[in-house]
mmCIF file of C-alpha atoms in Angstrom:
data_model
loop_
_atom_site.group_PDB
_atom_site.id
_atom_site.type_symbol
_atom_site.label_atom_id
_atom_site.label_comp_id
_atom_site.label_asym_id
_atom_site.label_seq_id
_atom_site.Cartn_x
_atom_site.Cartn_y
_atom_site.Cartn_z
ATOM 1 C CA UNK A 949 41.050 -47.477 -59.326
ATOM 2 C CA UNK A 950 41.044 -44.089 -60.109
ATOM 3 C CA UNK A 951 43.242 -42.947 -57.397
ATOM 4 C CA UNK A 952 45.980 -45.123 -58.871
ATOM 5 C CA UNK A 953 45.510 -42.922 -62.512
ATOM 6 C CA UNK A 954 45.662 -39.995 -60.564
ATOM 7 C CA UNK A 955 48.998 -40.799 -58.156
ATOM 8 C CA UNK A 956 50.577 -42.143 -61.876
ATOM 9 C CA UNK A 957 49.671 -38.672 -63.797
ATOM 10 C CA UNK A 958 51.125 -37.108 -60.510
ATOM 11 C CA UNK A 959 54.177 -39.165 -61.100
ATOM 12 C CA UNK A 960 54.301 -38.410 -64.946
ATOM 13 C CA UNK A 961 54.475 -34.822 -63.968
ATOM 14 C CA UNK A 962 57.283 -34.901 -61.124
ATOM 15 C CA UNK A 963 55.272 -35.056 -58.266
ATOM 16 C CA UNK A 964 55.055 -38.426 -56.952
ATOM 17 C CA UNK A 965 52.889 -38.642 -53.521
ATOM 18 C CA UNK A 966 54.679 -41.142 -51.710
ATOM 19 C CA UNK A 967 52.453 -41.351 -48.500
ATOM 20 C CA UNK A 968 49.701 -42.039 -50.823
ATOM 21 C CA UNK A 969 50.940 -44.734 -52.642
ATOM 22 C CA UNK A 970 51.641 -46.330 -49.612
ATOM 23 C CA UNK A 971 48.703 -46.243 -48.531
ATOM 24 C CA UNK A 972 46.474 -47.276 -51.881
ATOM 25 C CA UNK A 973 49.437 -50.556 -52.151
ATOM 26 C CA UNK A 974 47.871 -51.903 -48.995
ATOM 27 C CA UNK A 975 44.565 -52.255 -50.662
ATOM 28 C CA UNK A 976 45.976 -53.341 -54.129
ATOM 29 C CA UNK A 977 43.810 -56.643 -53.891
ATOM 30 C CA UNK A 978 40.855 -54.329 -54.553
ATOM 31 C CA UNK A 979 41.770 -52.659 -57.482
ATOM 32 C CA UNK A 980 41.246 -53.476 -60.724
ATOM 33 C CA UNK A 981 44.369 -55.130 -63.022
ATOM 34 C CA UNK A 982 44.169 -51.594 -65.155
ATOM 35 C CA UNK A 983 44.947 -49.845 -61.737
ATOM 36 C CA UNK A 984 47.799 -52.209 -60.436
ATOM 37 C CA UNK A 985 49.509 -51.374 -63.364
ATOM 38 C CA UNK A 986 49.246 -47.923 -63.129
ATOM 39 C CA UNK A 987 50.496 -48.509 -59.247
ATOM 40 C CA UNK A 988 53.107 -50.464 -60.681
ATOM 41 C CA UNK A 989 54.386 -47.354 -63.351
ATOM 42 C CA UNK A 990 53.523 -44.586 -60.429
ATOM 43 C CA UNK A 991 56.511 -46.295 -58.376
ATOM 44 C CA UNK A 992 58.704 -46.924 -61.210
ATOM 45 C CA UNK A 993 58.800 -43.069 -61.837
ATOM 46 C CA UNK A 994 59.231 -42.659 -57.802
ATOM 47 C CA UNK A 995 63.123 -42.142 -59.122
ATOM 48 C CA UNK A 996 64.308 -45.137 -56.973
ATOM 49 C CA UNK A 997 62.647 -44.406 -53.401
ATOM 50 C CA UNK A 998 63.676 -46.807 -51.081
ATOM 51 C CA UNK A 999 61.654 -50.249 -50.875
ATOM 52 C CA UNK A 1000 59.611 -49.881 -53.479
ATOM 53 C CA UNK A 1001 61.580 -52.120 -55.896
ATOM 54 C CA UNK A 1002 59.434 -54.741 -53.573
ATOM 55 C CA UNK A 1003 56.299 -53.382 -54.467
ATOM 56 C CA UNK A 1004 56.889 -53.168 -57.736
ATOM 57 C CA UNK A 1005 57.725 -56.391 -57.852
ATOM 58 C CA UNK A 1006 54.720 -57.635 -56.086
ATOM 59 C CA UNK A 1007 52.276 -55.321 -58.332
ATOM 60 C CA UNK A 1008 54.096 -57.615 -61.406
ATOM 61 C CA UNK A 1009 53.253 -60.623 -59.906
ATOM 62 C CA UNK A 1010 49.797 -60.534 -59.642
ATOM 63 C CA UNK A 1011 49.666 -59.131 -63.214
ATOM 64 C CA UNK A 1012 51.765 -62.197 -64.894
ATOM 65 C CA UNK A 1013 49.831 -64.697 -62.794
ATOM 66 C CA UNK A 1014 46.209 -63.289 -64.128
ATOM 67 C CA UNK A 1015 47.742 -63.479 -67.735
ATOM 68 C CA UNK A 1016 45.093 -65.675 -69.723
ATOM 69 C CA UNK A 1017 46.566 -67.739 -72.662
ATOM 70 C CA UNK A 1018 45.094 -68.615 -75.638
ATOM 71 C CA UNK A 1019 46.274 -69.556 -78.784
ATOM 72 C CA UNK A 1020 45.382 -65.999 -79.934
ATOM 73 C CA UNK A 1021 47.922 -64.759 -77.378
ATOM 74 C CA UNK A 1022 47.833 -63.444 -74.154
ATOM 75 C CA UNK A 1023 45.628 -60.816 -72.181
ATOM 76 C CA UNK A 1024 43.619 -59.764 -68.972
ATOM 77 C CA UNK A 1025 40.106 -59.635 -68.309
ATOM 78 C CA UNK A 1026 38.753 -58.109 -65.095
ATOM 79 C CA UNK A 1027 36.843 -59.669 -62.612
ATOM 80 C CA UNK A 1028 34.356 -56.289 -63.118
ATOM 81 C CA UNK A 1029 33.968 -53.781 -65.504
ATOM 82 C CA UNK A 1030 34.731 -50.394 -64.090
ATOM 83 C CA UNK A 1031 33.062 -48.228 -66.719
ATOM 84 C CA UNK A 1032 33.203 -45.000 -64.331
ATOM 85 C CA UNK A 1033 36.852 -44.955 -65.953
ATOM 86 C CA UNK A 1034 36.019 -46.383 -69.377
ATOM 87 C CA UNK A 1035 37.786 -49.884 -68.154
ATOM 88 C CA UNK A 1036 37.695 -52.492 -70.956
ATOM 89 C CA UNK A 1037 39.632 -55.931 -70.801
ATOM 90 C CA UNK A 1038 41.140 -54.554 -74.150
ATOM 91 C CA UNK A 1039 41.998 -51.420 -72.312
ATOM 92 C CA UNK A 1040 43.488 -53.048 -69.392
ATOM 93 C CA UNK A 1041 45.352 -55.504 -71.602
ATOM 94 C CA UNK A 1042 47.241 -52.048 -73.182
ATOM 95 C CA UNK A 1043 48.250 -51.298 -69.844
ATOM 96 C CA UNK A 1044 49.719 -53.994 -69.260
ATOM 97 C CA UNK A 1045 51.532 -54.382 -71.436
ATOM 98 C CA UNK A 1046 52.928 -50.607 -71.375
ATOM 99 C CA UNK A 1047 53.595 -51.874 -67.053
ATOM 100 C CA UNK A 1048 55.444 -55.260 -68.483
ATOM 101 C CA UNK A 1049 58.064 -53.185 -71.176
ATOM 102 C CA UNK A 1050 58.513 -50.727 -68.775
ATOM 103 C CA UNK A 1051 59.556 -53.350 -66.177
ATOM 104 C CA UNK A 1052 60.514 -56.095 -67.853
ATOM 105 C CA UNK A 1053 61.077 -55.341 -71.619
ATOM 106 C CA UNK A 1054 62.558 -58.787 -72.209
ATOM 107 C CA UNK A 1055 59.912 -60.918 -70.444
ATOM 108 C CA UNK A 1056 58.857 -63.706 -72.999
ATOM 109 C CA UNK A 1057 54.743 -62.717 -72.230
ATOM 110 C CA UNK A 1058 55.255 -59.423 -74.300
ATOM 111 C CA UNK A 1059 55.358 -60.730 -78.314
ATOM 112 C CA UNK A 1060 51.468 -62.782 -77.105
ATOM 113 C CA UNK A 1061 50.621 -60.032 -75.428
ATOM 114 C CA UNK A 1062 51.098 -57.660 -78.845
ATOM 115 C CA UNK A 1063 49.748 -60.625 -81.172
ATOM 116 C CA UNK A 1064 46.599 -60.284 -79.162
ATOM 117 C CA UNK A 1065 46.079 -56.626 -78.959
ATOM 118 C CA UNK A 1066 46.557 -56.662 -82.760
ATOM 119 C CA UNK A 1067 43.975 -59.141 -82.855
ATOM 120 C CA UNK A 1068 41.584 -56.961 -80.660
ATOM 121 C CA UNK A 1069 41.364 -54.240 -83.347
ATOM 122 C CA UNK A 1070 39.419 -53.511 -85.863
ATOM 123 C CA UNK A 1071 39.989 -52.321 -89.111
ATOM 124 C CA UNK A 1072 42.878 -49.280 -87.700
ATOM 125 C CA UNK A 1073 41.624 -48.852 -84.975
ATOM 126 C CA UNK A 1074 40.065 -50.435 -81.394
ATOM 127 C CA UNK A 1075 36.694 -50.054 -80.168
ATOM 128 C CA UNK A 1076 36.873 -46.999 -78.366
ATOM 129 C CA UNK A 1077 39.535 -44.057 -77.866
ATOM 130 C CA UNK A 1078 40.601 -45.502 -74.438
ATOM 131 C CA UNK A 1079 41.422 -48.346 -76.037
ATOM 132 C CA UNK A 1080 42.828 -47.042 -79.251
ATOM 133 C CA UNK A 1081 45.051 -44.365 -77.463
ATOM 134 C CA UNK A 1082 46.349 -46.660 -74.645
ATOM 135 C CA UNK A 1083 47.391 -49.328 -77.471
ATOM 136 C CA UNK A 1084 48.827 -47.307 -79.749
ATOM 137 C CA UNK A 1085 51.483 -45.836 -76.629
ATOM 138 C CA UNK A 1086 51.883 -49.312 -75.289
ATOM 139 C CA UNK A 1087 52.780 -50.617 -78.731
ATOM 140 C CA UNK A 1088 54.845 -47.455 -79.605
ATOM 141 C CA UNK A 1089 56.998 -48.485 -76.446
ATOM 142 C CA UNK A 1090 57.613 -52.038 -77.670
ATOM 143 C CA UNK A 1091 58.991 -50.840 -80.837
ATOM 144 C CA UNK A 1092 61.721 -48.996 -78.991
ATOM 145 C CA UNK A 1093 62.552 -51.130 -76.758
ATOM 146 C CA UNK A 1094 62.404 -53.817 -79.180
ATOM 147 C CA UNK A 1095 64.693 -52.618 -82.309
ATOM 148 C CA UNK A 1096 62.254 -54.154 -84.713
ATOM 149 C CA UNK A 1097 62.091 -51.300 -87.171
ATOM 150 C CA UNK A 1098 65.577 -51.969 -87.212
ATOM 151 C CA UNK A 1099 65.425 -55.814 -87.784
ATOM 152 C CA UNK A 1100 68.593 -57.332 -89.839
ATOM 153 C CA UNK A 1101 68.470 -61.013 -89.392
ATOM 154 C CA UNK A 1102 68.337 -64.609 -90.943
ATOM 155 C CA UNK A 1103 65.998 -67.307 -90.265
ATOM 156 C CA UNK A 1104 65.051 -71.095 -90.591
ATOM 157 C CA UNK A 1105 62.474 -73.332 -91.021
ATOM 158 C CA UNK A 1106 63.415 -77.013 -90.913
ATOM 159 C CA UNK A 1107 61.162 -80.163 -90.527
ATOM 160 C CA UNK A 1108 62.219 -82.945 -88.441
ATOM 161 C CA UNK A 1109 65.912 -81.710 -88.781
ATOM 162 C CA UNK A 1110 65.586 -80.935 -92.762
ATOM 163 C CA UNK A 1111 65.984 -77.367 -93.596
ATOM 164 C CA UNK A 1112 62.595 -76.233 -95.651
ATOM 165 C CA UNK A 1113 62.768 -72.461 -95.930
ATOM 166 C CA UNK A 1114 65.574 -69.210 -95.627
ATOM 167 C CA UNK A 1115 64.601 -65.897 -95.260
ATOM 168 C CA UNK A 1116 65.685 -62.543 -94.212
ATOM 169 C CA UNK A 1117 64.029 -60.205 -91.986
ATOM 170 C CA UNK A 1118 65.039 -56.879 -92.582
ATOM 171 C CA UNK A 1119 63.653 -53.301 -93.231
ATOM 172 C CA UNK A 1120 62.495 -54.281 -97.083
ATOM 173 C CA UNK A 1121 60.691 -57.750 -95.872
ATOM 174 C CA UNK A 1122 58.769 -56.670 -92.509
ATOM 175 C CA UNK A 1123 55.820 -56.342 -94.572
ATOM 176 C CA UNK A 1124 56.137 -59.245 -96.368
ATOM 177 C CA UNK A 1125 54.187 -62.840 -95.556
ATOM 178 C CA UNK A 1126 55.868 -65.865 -96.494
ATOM 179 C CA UNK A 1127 54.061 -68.976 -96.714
ATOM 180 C CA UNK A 1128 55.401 -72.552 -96.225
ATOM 181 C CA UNK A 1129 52.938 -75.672 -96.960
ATOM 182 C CA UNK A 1130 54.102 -79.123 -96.418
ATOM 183 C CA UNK A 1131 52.238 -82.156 -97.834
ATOM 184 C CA UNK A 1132 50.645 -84.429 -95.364
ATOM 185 C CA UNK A 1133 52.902 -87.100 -96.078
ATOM 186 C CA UNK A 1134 56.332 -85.616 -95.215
ATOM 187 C CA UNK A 1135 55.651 -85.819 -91.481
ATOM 188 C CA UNK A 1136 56.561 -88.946 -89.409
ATOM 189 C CA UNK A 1137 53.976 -91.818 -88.656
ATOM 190 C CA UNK A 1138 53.330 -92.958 -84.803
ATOM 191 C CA UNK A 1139 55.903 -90.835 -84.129
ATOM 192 C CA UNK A 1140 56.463 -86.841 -82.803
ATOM 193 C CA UNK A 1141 57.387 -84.283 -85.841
ATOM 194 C CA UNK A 1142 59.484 -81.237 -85.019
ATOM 195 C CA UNK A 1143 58.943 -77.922 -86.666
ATOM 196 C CA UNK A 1144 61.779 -75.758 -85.797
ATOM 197 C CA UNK A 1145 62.241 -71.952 -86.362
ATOM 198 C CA UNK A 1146 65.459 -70.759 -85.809
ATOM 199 C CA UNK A 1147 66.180 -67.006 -85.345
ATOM 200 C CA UNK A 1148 69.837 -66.063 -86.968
ATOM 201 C CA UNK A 1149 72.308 -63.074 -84.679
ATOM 202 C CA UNK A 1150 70.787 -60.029 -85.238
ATOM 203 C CA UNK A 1151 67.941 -57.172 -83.911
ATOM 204 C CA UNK A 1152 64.166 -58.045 -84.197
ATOM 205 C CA UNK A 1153 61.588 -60.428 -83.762
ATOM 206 C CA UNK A 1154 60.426 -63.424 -85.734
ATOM 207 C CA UNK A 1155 56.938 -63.760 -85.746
ATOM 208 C CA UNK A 1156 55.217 -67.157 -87.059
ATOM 209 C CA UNK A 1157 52.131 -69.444 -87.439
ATOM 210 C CA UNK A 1158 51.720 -72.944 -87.774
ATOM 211 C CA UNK A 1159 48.373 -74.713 -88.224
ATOM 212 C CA UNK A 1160 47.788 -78.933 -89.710
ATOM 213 C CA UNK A 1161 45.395 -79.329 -91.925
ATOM 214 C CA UNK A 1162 44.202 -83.040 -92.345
ATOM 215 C CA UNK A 1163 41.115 -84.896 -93.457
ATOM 216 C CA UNK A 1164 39.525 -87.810 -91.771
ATOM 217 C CA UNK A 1165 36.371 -89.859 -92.676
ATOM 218 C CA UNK A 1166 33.548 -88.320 -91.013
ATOM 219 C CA UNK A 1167 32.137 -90.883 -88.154
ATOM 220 C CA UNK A 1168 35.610 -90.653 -86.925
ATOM 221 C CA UNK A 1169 36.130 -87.031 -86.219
ATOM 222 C CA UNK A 1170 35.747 -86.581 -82.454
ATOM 223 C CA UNK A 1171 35.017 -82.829 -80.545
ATOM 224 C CA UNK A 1172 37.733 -80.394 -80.648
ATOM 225 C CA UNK A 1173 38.063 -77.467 -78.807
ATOM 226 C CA UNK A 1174 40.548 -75.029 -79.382
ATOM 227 C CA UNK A 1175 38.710 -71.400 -77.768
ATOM 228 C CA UNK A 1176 35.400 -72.577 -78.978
ATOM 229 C CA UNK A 1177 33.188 -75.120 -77.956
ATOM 230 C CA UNK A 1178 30.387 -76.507 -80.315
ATOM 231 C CA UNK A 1179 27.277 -79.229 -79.924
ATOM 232 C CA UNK A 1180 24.999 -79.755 -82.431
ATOM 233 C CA UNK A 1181 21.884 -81.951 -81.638
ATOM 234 C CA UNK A 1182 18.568 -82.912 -83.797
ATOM 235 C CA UNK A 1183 15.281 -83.110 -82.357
ATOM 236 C CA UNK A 1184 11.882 -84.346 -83.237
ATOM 237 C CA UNK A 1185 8.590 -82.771 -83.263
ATOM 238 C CA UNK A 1186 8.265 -84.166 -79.390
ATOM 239 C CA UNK A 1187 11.599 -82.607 -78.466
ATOM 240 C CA UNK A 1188 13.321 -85.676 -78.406
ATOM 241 C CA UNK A 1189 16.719 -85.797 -79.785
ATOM 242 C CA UNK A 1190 17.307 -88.386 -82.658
ATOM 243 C CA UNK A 1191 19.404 -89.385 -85.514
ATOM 244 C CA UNK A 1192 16.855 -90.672 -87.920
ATOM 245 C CA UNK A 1193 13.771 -89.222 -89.993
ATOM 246 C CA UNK A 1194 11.492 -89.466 -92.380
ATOM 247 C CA UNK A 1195 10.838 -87.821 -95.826
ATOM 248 C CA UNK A 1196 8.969 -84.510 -94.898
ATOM 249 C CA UNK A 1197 9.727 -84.561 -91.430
ATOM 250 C CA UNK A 1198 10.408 -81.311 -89.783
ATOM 251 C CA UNK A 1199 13.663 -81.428 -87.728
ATOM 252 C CA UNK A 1200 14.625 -78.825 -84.866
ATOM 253 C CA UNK A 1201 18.211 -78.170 -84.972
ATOM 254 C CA UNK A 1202 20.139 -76.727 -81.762
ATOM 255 C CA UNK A 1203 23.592 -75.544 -82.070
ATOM 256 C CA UNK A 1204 25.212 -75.143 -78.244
ATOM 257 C CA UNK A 1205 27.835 -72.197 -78.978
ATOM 258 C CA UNK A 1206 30.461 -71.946 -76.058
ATOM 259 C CA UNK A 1207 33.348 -69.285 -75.951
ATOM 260 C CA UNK A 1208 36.020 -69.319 -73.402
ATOM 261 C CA UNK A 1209 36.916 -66.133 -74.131
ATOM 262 C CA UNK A 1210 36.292 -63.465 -75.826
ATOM 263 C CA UNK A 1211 36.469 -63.829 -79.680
ATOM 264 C CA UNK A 1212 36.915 -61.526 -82.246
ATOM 265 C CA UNK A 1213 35.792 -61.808 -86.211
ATOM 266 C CA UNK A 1214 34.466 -65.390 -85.633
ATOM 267 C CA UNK A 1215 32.668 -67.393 -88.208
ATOM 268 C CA UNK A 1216 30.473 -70.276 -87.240
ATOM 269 C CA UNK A 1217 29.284 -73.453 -89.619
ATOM 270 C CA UNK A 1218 26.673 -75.709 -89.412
ATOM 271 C CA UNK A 1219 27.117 -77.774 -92.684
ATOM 272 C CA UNK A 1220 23.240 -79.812 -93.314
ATOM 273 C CA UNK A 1221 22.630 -83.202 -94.246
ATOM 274 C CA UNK A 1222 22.490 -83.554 -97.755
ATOM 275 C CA UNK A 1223 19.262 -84.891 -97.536
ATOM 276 C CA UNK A 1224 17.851 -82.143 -95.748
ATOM 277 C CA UNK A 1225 16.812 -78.422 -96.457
ATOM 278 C CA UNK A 1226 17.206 -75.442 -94.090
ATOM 279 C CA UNK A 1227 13.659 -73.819 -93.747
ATOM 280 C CA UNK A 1228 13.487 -70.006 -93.725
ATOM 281 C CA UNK A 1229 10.520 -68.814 -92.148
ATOM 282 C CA UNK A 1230 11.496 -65.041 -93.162
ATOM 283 C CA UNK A 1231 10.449 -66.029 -96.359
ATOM 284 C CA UNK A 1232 6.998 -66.087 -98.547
ATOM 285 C CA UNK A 1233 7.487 -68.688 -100.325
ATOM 286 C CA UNK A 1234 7.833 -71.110 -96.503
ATOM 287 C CA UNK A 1235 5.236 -72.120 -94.263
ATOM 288 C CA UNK A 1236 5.221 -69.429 -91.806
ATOM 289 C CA UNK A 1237 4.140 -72.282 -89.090
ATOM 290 C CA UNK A 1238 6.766 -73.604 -87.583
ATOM 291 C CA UNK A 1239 10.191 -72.129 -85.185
ATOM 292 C CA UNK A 1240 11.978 -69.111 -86.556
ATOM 293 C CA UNK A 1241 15.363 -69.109 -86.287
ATOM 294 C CA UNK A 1242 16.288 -67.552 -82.955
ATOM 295 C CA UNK A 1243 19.224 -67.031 -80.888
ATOM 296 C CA UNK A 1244 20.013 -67.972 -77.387
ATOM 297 C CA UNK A 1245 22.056 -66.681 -74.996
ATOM 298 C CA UNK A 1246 22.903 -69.282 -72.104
ATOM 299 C CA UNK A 1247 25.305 -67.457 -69.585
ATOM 300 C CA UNK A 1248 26.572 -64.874 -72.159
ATOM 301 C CA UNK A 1249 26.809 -61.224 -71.065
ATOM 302 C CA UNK A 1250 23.632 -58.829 -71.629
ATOM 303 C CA UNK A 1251 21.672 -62.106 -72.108
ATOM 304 C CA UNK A 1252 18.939 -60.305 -70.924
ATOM 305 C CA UNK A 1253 19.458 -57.314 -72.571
ATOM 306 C CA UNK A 1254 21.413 -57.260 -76.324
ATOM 307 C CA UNK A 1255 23.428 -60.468 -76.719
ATOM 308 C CA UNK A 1256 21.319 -62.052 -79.270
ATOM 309 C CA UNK A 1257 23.018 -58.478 -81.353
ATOM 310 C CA UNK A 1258 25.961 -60.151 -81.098
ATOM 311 C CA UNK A 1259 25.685 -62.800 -84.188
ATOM 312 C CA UNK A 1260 25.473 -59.899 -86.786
ATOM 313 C CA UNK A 1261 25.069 -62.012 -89.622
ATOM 314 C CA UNK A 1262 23.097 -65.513 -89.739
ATOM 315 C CA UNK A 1263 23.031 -67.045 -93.454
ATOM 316 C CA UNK A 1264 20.959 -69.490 -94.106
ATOM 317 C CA UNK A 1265 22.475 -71.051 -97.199
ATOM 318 C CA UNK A 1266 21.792 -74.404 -98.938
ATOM 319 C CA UNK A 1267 24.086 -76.598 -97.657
ATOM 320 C CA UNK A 1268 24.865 -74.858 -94.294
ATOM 321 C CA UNK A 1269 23.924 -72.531 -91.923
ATOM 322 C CA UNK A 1270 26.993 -69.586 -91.062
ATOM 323 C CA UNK A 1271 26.982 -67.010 -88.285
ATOM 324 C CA UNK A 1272 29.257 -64.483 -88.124
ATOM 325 C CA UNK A 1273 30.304 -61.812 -84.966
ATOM 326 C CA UNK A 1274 32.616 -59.020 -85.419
ATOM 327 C CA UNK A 1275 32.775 -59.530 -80.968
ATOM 328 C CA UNK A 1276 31.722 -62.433 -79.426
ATOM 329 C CA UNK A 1277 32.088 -61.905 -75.355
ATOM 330 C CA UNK A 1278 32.965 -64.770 -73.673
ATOM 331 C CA UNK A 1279 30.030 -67.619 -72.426
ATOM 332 C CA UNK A 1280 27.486 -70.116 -73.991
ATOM 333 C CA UNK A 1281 25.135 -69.574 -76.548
ATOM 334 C CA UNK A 1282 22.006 -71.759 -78.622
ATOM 335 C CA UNK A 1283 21.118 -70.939 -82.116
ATOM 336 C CA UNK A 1284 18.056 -72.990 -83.073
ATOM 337 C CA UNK A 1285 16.989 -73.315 -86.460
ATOM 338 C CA UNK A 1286 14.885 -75.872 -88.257
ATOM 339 C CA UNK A 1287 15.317 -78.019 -91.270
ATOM 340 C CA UNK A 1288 13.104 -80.392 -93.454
ATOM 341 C CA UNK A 1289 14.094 -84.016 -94.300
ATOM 342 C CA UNK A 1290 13.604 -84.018 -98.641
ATOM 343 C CA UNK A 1291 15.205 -87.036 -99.974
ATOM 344 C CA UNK A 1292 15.929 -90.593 -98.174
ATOM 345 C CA UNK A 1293 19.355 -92.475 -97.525
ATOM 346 C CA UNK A 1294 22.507 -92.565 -94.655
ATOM 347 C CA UNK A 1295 24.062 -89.210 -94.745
ATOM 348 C CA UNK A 1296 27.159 -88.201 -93.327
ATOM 349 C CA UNK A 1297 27.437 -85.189 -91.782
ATOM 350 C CA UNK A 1298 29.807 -83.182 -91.445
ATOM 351 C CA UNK A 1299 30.655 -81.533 -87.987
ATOM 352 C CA UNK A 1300 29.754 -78.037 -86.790
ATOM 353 C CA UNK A 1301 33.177 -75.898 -86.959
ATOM 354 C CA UNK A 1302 34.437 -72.321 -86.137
ATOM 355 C CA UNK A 1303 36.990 -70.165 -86.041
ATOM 356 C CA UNK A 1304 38.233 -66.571 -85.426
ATOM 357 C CA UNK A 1305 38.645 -65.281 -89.019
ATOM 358 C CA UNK A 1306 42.242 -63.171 -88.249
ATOM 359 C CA UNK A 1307 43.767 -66.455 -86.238
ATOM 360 C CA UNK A 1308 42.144 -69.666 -87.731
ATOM 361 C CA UNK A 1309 44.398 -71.498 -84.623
ATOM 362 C CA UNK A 1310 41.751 -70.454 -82.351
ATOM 363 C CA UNK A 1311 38.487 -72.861 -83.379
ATOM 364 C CA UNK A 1312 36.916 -75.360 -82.190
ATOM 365 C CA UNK A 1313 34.733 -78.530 -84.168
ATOM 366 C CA UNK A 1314 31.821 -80.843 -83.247
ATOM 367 C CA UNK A 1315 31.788 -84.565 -83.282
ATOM 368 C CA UNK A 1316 31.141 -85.967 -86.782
ATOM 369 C CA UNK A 1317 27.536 -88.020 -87.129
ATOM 370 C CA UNK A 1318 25.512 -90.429 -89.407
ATOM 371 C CA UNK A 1319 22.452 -89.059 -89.861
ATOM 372 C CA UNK A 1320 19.829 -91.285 -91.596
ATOM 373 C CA UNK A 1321 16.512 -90.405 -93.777
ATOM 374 C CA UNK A 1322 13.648 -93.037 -94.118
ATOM 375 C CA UNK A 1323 11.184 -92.989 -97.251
#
């Protein structure tokens, strides 16, 4: 890996090694994503030599095909972290995407790849400097190749073929957010709605979201996952998982927390029965017998080590429980807290649900219950 960032700053400077990029292409399936890339740049400033327009083109291969999807955007993760050269999969991801403009400036991976590196920072900056400087070049490239400083264009928004919204994108709107709700009861029954954008002659990109917000009676909400994966189960005394209590019962509640990838800014809920109150044992005024609240990681990184740091904020509020994580590496987690059952009757409750804060597309929901209380 860090032979191919040497042979590339050898490039960068005019003196391109060409026997040993030969040599480290043959063992490309080694290296790290990061260091294909650089591979891939270190033979595009080779001024032409012949052939290795093939390797090139192999080097971009296995980079698109490792391109993970999500409906934050797209980006790489490697199989291992090389921290000997301060790899990240935010690092790597700049890299990338610096390889793909350089390469292939109109490939239709590069606008994800951007929305999720904007995603990946935090406040105005990234994490660390490796991350922060390679971003900030990558993202300084797509601008010029792009024209979108100098956007002058016209767009649409139409609904099932009727127009809804005009705009202009141009150097005194690129800052400027404009949002589009449409009631429930515009779109088509038993049948598919079309939300078109349509992207007038002219320089620069068009950059959108589009989310559906709807309401359904509780018992019928069913698991979604959308990034994030969420189970929430009640338990007895005995450890045995039920949907019915008494008045004063204690009730062990596990929340089974699973991230396909890595998440940024994420906010979990765990709305409570509203017969039921969350017990703190942090405080005086509760029994101090009993389960604390704890965290759990499953097959998270550090699990051994600091992943329980990860949820930086657990509230423990009247009517639900929230966690919050600035970073939430991918894997599974289990936050257990307990509750007490205070006033009788069938309660429905409304499903565990979370979301990345930035991109609210990227969530996920439990299954909605009946939960009921016995005098």
């Amino acid at each position: 890996n860090r032979g191919a960032f040497v042979l590339y700053v050898l490039a960068r400077s005019g003196n391109t090694n060409l026997p040993a990029l030969e040599s480290l292409f043959t063992w490309r399936e080694k290296m790290a994503l990061y260091a294909r890339g650089f591979l891939a740049q270190a033979y595009g400033l080779s001024r032409g030599a012949p052939g290795f327009q093939d390797r090139i083109n192999g080097l971009l291969s296995d980079i698109q095909s490792a391109a993970i999807v999500s409906a934050t955007g797209i980006h790489w993760e490697e199989r291992h972290q090389d921290w000997w050269n301060w790899s990240s999969d935010t690092r790597t991801t700049a890299i990338l995407l610096q390889t793909l403009v350089t390469f292939t400036p109109e490939s239709a991976l590069i606008p994800n790849v951007v929305r999720w590196l904007m995603t990946a920072r935090r406040a105005d900056a990234w994490e660390t400097t490796q991350e922060s400087a390679w971003a900030v070049m990558a993202l300084a490239s797509w601008m010029a190749v792009s024209g979108e400083l100098r956007a002058n264009y016209t767009y649409t928004v139409s609904l099932n073929g009727e127009q809804r919204f005009e705009g202009k994108g141009n150097a005194e709107t690129l800052k400027r957010t404009e949002t589009l709700t449409i009631a429930i009861d515009a779109l088509l029954r038993e049948q598919v709605n079309r939300l078109t954008f349509q992207h007038g002659a002219g320089e620069g990109a068009l950059y959108y979201t589009a989310t559906l917000d709807v309401k359904q009676p509780v018992e019928a909400v069913q698991p979604t996952d959308r990034g994030i994966r969420l189970v929430r189960t009640y338990y007895n005394a005995e450890g045995k998982p039920i949907t019915e209590a008494k008045v004063g019962d204690v009730i062990t509640v596990a929340l089974e927390i699973t991230a396909a990838h890595d998440l940024h800014y994420v906010v979990i809920n765990d709305p409570l029965p509203a017969g039921a109150e969350v017990i703190d044992r942090s405080l005086q005024t509760s029994a101090q017998i009993g389960q604390r609240p704890e965290l759990i990681p499953n097959d998270a990184p550090h699990r051994f080590a600091w992943g329980w740091w990860y949820f930086s904020s657990a509230q423990l509020r009247t009517e639900r429980v929230v966690l919050s994580a600035s970073y939430l590496p991918r894997g599974s987690y289990r936050y257990v807290y307990q509750i007490q059952a205070t006033a009788s009757g069938v309660y429905r409750v409304i499903p565990p649900n979370g979301n990345e804060f930035y991109f609210p597309e990227v969530f996920g929901r439990g299954a909605g219950s009946l939960f009921t209380i016995k005098p």
